[in-house]
mmCIF file of C-alpha atoms in Angstrom:
data_model
loop_
_atom_site.group_PDB
_atom_site.id
_atom_site.type_symbol
_atom_site.label_atom_id
_atom_site.label_comp_id
_atom_site.label_asym_id
_atom_site.label_seq_id
_atom_site.Cartn_x
_atom_site.Cartn_y
_atom_site.Cartn_z
ATOM 1 C CA MET K 201 -1.360 -14.003 62.503
ATOM 2 C CA SER K 202 -0.702 -15.003 58.880
ATOM 3 C CA VAL K 203 2.979 -14.015 59.167
ATOM 4 C CA ARG K 204 3.347 -15.920 62.425
ATOM 5 C CA GLN K 205 1.725 -19.043 61.034
ATOM 6 C CA SER K 206 3.533 -18.794 57.702
ATOM 7 C CA LEU K 207 6.942 -18.644 59.354
ATOM 8 C CA LEU K 208 5.985 -21.565 61.561
ATOM 9 C CA ALA K 209 4.849 -23.548 58.516
ATOM 10 C CA ILE K 210 8.165 -22.861 56.778
ATOM 11 C CA LEU K 211 10.042 -24.069 59.838
ATOM 12 C CA ALA K 212 8.026 -27.287 59.628
ATOM 13 C CA GLN K 213 10.099 -27.986 56.485
ATOM 14 C CA GLY K 214 13.371 -27.709 58.394
ATOM 15 C CA PRO K 215 15.454 -25.424 60.656
ATOM 16 C CA CYS K 216 16.103 -21.907 59.336
ATOM 17 C CA TYR K 217 17.789 -18.703 60.493
ATOM 18 C CA GLY K 218 16.202 -15.260 60.309
ATOM 19 C CA TYR K 219 17.326 -14.020 56.887
ATOM 20 C CA GLN K 220 16.644 -17.456 55.456
ATOM 21 C CA LEU K 221 13.067 -17.307 56.752
ATOM 22 C CA ARG K 222 12.594 -13.913 55.128
ATOM 23 C CA HIS K 223 13.842 -15.290 51.818
ATOM 24 C CA GLU K 224 11.601 -18.345 52.052
ATOM 25 C CA PHE K 225 8.564 -16.206 52.915
ATOM 26 C CA ASP K 226 9.233 -13.976 49.889
ATOM 27 C CA ARG K 227 9.564 -17.003 47.605
ATOM 28 C CA ARG K 228 6.166 -18.281 48.711
ATOM 29 C CA THR K 229 4.263 -14.986 48.527
ATOM 30 C CA GLY K 230 5.775 -13.406 45.422
ATOM 31 C CA SER K 231 7.628 -10.764 47.499
ATOM 32 C CA ILE K 232 4.396 -8.749 47.564
ATOM 33 C CA TRP K 233 4.467 -8.353 51.362
ATOM 34 C CA PRO K 234 8.164 -8.034 52.253
ATOM 35 C CA LEU K 235 9.116 -8.592 55.874
ATOM 36 C CA ASN K 236 11.899 -6.853 57.736
ATOM 37 C CA VAL K 237 14.295 -8.946 59.763
ATOM 38 C CA GLY K 238 13.279 -7.259 63.011
ATOM 39 C CA GLN K 239 9.696 -8.399 62.491
ATOM 40 C CA ILE K 240 10.872 -11.941 61.867
ATOM 41 C CA TYR K 241 12.982 -12.122 65.022
ATOM 42 C CA ASN K 242 10.209 -10.594 67.127
ATOM 43 C CA THR K 243 7.860 -13.251 65.779
ATOM 44 C CA LEU K 244 10.374 -16.021 66.463
ATOM 45 C CA GLU K 245 10.776 -14.860 70.053
ATOM 46 C CA ARG K 246 7.015 -14.955 70.566
ATOM 47 C CA LEU K 247 6.850 -18.415 69.018
ATOM 48 C CA GLU K 248 9.632 -19.511 71.366
ATOM 49 C CA ARG K 249 7.768 -18.047 74.326
ATOM 50 C CA ASP K 250 4.685 -20.041 73.313
ATOM 51 C CA GLY K 251 6.694 -23.247 73.054
ATOM 52 C CA LEU K 252 6.210 -23.607 69.285
ATOM 53 C CA VAL K 253 9.859 -23.213 68.237
ATOM 54 C CA SER K 254 13.232 -23.642 69.917
ATOM 55 C CA ARG K 255 16.476 -21.803 69.374
ATOM 56 C CA GLY K 256 19.450 -23.847 68.224
ATOM 57 C CA ASP K 257 23.173 -23.205 68.192
ATOM 58 C CA ALA K 258 24.889 -20.788 65.839
ATOM 59 C CA ASP K 259 26.830 -22.110 62.861
ATOM 60 C CA ASP K 260 30.317 -21.035 61.789
ATOM 61 C CA HIS K 261 28.840 -17.906 60.153
ATOM 62 C CA GLY K 262 26.954 -16.852 63.256
ATOM 63 C CA HIS K 263 23.549 -17.927 61.958
ATOM 64 C CA VAL K 264 21.240 -19.062 64.754
ATOM 65 C CA TYR K 265 18.931 -21.783 63.469
ATOM 66 C CA TRP K 266 15.387 -22.082 64.769
ATOM 67 C CA GLN K 267 13.466 -25.338 64.698
ATOM 68 C CA ILE K 268 9.839 -26.224 65.216
ATOM 69 C CA THR K 269 8.622 -28.210 68.222
ATOM 70 C CA ASP K 270 5.976 -30.921 68.345
ATOM 71 C CA ALA K 271 3.480 -28.337 69.574
ATOM 72 C CA GLY K 272 4.480 -26.167 66.627
ATOM 73 C CA HIS K 273 3.782 -28.978 64.167
ATOM 74 C CA THR K 274 0.319 -29.405 65.679
ATOM 75 C CA ASP K 275 -0.288 -25.658 65.421
ATOM 76 C CA VAL K 276 0.665 -25.666 61.736
ATOM 77 C CA GLU K 277 -1.598 -28.636 60.986
ATOM 78 C CA ASN K 278 -4.514 -26.877 62.694
ATOM 79 C CA TRP K 279 -3.841 -23.648 60.783
ATOM 80 C CA LEU K 280 -3.675 -25.326 57.384
ATOM 81 C CA SER K 281 -6.846 -27.346 57.989
ATOM 82 C CA SER K 282 -8.918 -24.467 59.407
ATOM 83 C CA PRO K 283 -10.752 -21.790 57.389
ATOM 84 C CA VAL K 284 -9.811 -18.134 57.689
ATOM 85 C CA VAL K 285 -12.591 -16.426 59.657
ATOM 86 C CA ARG K 286 -12.927 -12.774 58.752
ATOM 87 C CA SER K 287 -14.093 -10.670 61.675
ATOM 88 C CA GLN K 288 -17.240 -8.633 61.163
ATOM 89 C CA GLY K 289 -15.750 -6.005 63.416
ATOM 90 C CA THR K 290 -12.927 -5.176 61.017
ATOM 91 C CA ARG K 291 -13.235 -1.545 59.967
ATOM 92 C CA ASP K 292 -13.038 -0.837 56.259
ATOM 93 C CA GLU K 293 -11.634 2.659 55.776
ATOM 94 C CA LEU K 294 -13.260 3.173 52.384
ATOM 95 C CA ALA K 295 -16.713 2.013 53.532
ATOM 96 C CA ILE K 296 -16.536 4.260 56.594
ATOM 97 C CA LYS K 297 -15.370 7.238 54.539
ATOM 98 C CA LEU K 298 -18.186 6.879 52.025
ATOM 99 C CA ALA K 299 -20.860 6.267 54.676
ATOM 100 C CA VAL K 300 -19.798 9.411 56.532
ATOM 101 C CA ALA K 301 -19.496 11.464 53.330
ATOM 102 C CA ALA K 302 -23.001 10.426 52.258
ATOM 103 C CA THR K 303 -24.490 11.777 55.483
ATOM 104 C CA LEU K 304 -22.569 15.057 55.774
ATOM 105 C CA PRO K 305 -24.541 18.148 54.734
ATOM 106 C CA GLY K 306 -22.991 19.947 51.782
ATOM 107 C CA VAL K 307 -20.668 17.082 50.825
ATOM 108 C CA ASP K 308 -20.861 15.638 47.324
ATOM 109 C CA ALA K 309 -20.529 11.914 48.029
ATOM 110 C CA ALA K 310 -20.745 11.182 44.310
ATOM 111 C CA ALA K 311 -17.530 13.135 43.780
ATOM 112 C CA THR K 312 -15.925 11.119 46.554
ATOM 113 C CA ILE K 313 -16.933 7.942 44.765
ATOM 114 C CA ASP K 314 -15.646 9.203 41.414
ATOM 115 C CA ALA K 315 -12.250 10.058 42.875
ATOM 116 C CA GLN K 316 -11.958 6.686 44.566
ATOM 117 C CA ARG K 317 -13.124 4.802 41.482
ATOM 118 C CA SER K 318 -10.460 6.461 39.358
ATOM 119 C CA ALA K 319 -7.781 5.460 41.865
ATOM 120 C CA SER K 320 -9.165 1.923 42.168
ATOM 121 C CA MET K 321 -9.229 1.511 38.387
ATOM 122 C CA ARG K 322 -5.613 2.665 38.106
ATOM 123 C CA GLN K 323 -4.595 0.125 40.706
ATOM 124 C CA LEU K 324 -6.595 -2.618 38.986
ATOM 125 C CA GLU K 325 -5.089 -1.846 35.591
ATOM 126 C CA ALA K 326 -1.563 -1.835 37.039
ATOM 127 C CA LEU K 327 -2.171 -5.209 38.662
ATOM 128 C CA GLN K 328 -3.602 -6.654 35.464
ATOM 129 C CA GLN K 329 -0.680 -5.387 33.381
ATOM 130 C CA GLU K 330 1.886 -6.862 35.774
ATOM 131 C CA ARG K 331 -0.066 -10.100 35.926
ATOM 132 C CA GLN K 332 -0.152 -10.365 32.139
ATOM 133 C CA ALA K 333 3.533 -9.487 31.818
ATOM 134 C CA ARG K 334 4.659 -12.149 34.264
ATOM 135 C CA GLY K 335 2.200 -14.829 33.198
ATOM 136 C CA ASP K 336 1.270 -17.891 35.200
ATOM 137 C CA GLY K 337 4.716 -19.342 35.677
ATOM 138 C CA ASP K 338 5.307 -23.082 35.647
ATOM 139 C CA ASP K 339 7.685 -23.044 38.601
ATOM 140 C CA PRO K 340 6.512 -23.038 42.244
ATOM 141 C CA GLU K 341 7.585 -19.443 42.864
ATOM 142 C CA GLY K 342 5.742 -18.234 39.770
ATOM 143 C CA LEU K 343 2.626 -20.099 40.829
ATOM 144 C CA ALA K 344 2.805 -18.613 44.323
ATOM 145 C CA TRP K 345 3.133 -15.092 42.919
ATOM 146 C CA SER K 346 0.239 -15.560 40.496
ATOM 147 C CA LEU K 347 -2.073 -16.816 43.258
ATOM 148 C CA VAL K 348 -1.380 -13.724 45.348
ATOM 149 C CA ALA K 349 -1.671 -11.405 42.347
ATOM 150 C CA ASP K 350 -5.007 -12.954 41.322
ATOM 151 C CA SER K 351 -6.317 -12.418 44.847
ATOM 152 C CA MET K 352 -5.385 -8.729 44.685
ATOM 153 C CA ILE K 353 -6.977 -8.368 41.239
ATOM 154 C CA PHE K 354 -10.233 -9.977 42.366
ATOM 155 C CA ALA K 355 -10.302 -7.710 45.436
ATOM 156 C CA ALA K 356 -9.750 -4.602 43.273
ATOM 157 C CA GLU K 357 -12.489 -5.707 40.876
ATOM 158 C CA ALA K 358 -14.865 -6.217 43.804
ATOM 159 C CA GLU K 359 -14.056 -2.729 45.097
ATOM 160 C CA VAL K 360 -14.891 -1.165 41.732
ATOM 161 C CA ARG K 361 -18.181 -3.097 41.576
ATOM 162 C CA TRP K 362 -19.072 -1.934 45.076
ATOM 163 C CA LEU K 363 -18.314 1.678 44.164
ATOM 164 C CA ASP K 364 -20.584 1.395 41.110
ATOM 165 C CA HIS K 365 -23.281 -0.067 43.346
ATOM 166 C CA ALA K 366 -22.881 2.750 45.859
ATOM 167 C CA ALA K 367 -23.046 5.377 43.116
ATOM 168 C CA GLN K 368 -26.273 3.855 41.827
ATOM 169 C CA ARG K 369 -27.765 3.808 45.330
ATOM 170 C CA LEU K 370 -26.893 7.456 45.939
ATOM 171 C CA SER K 371 -28.182 8.575 42.540
ATOM 172 C CA GLY K 372 -31.697 7.634 43.604
ATOM 173 C CA HIS K 373 -31.724 10.200 46.420
ATOM 174 C CA PRO K 374 -31.495 13.989 46.397
ATOM 175 C CA ARG K 375 -28.252 14.989 48.059
ATOM 176 C CA HIS K 376 -29.974 16.691 50.991
ATOM 177 C CA ALA K 377 -32.197 13.675 51.684
ATOM 178 C CA LEU K 378 -29.328 11.688 53.185
ATOM 179 C CA SER K 379 -27.834 14.498 55.262
ATOM 180 C CA LEU K 380 -27.622 14.033 59.000
ATOM 181 C CA GLU K 381 -27.413 17.203 61.049
ATOM 182 C CA LEU K 382 -25.850 17.004 64.488
ATOM 183 C CA THR K 383 -28.428 15.575 66.856
ATOM 184 C CA ALA K 384 -29.657 17.611 69.809
ATOM 185 C CA GLU K 385 -29.738 14.441 71.885
ATOM 186 C CA ARG K 386 -26.948 14.237 74.412
ATOM 187 C CA PRO K 387 -25.896 10.626 74.965
ATOM 188 C CA LYS K 388 -25.116 9.448 78.472
ATOM 189 C CA ARG K 389 -21.600 8.727 79.473
ATOM 190 C CA GLY K 390 -20.350 5.148 79.515
ATOM 191 C CA ARG K 391 -20.898 2.261 77.190
ATOM 192 C CA PRO K 392 -24.366 1.535 75.779
ATOM 193 C CA ALA K 393 -26.246 -1.014 77.859
ATOM 194 C CA LYS K 394 -26.552 -4.477 76.347
ATOM 195 C CA ALA K 395 -29.968 -5.739 75.388
ATOM 196 C CA GLY K 396 -31.660 -7.343 78.382
ATOM 197 C CA ALA K 397 -29.133 -5.946 80.841
ATOM 198 C CA PRO K 398 -30.451 -4.115 83.935
ATOM 199 C CA ILE K 399 -30.534 -0.349 83.556
ATOM 200 C CA ALA K 400 -28.073 1.365 85.853
ATOM 201 C CA ALA K 401 -29.062 4.301 87.994
ATOM 202 C CA PRO K 402 -28.344 7.665 86.358
ATOM 203 C CA GLU K 403 -25.059 9.282 87.211
ATOM 204 C CA PRO K 404 -25.190 12.406 89.342
ATOM 205 C CA ALA K 405 -24.753 15.648 87.455
ATOM 206 C CA LEU K 406 -21.360 17.291 87.787
#
């Protein structure tokens, strides 16, 4: 969604062709998340399907310029004025890995944390070194890059703090105390019933 809306917001500044959009996106995000041209054209076709952009004529060099529609302008205004809502259902691979490791018999979850913390610290230090080397930048492109880099640094710092917190939580329990053996309970087929929903008749045994 952020790529789709970002390209649409760039087109709100004026018509662009595909490679030009890629260049403009890189300028505004510090080239940290490079896009391939195929992704850009797929996005443009979806935007055209939704009535948010229209395809113009090709110039003498064969560049097809895309321009935003009135509906596209409205979409951009709504995007820029609305907060980003992070879904609670988003799965975090690291959190899942650690939660599972902490409950597996015979697994040293503390070692899992140590390995991850070392990797997270290396990433954080690399980000900090690059950030220091490039500085803040007084030009718009430098500012854009520094904003993205700061976001990545803060996220890496938060990950390290969470790992320290998890290590402290686990240290208060004997390793075997958190182990979950396979349950003897055999769950029924189908999705769990919602709270308050009528209980369906049991399925016949096969």
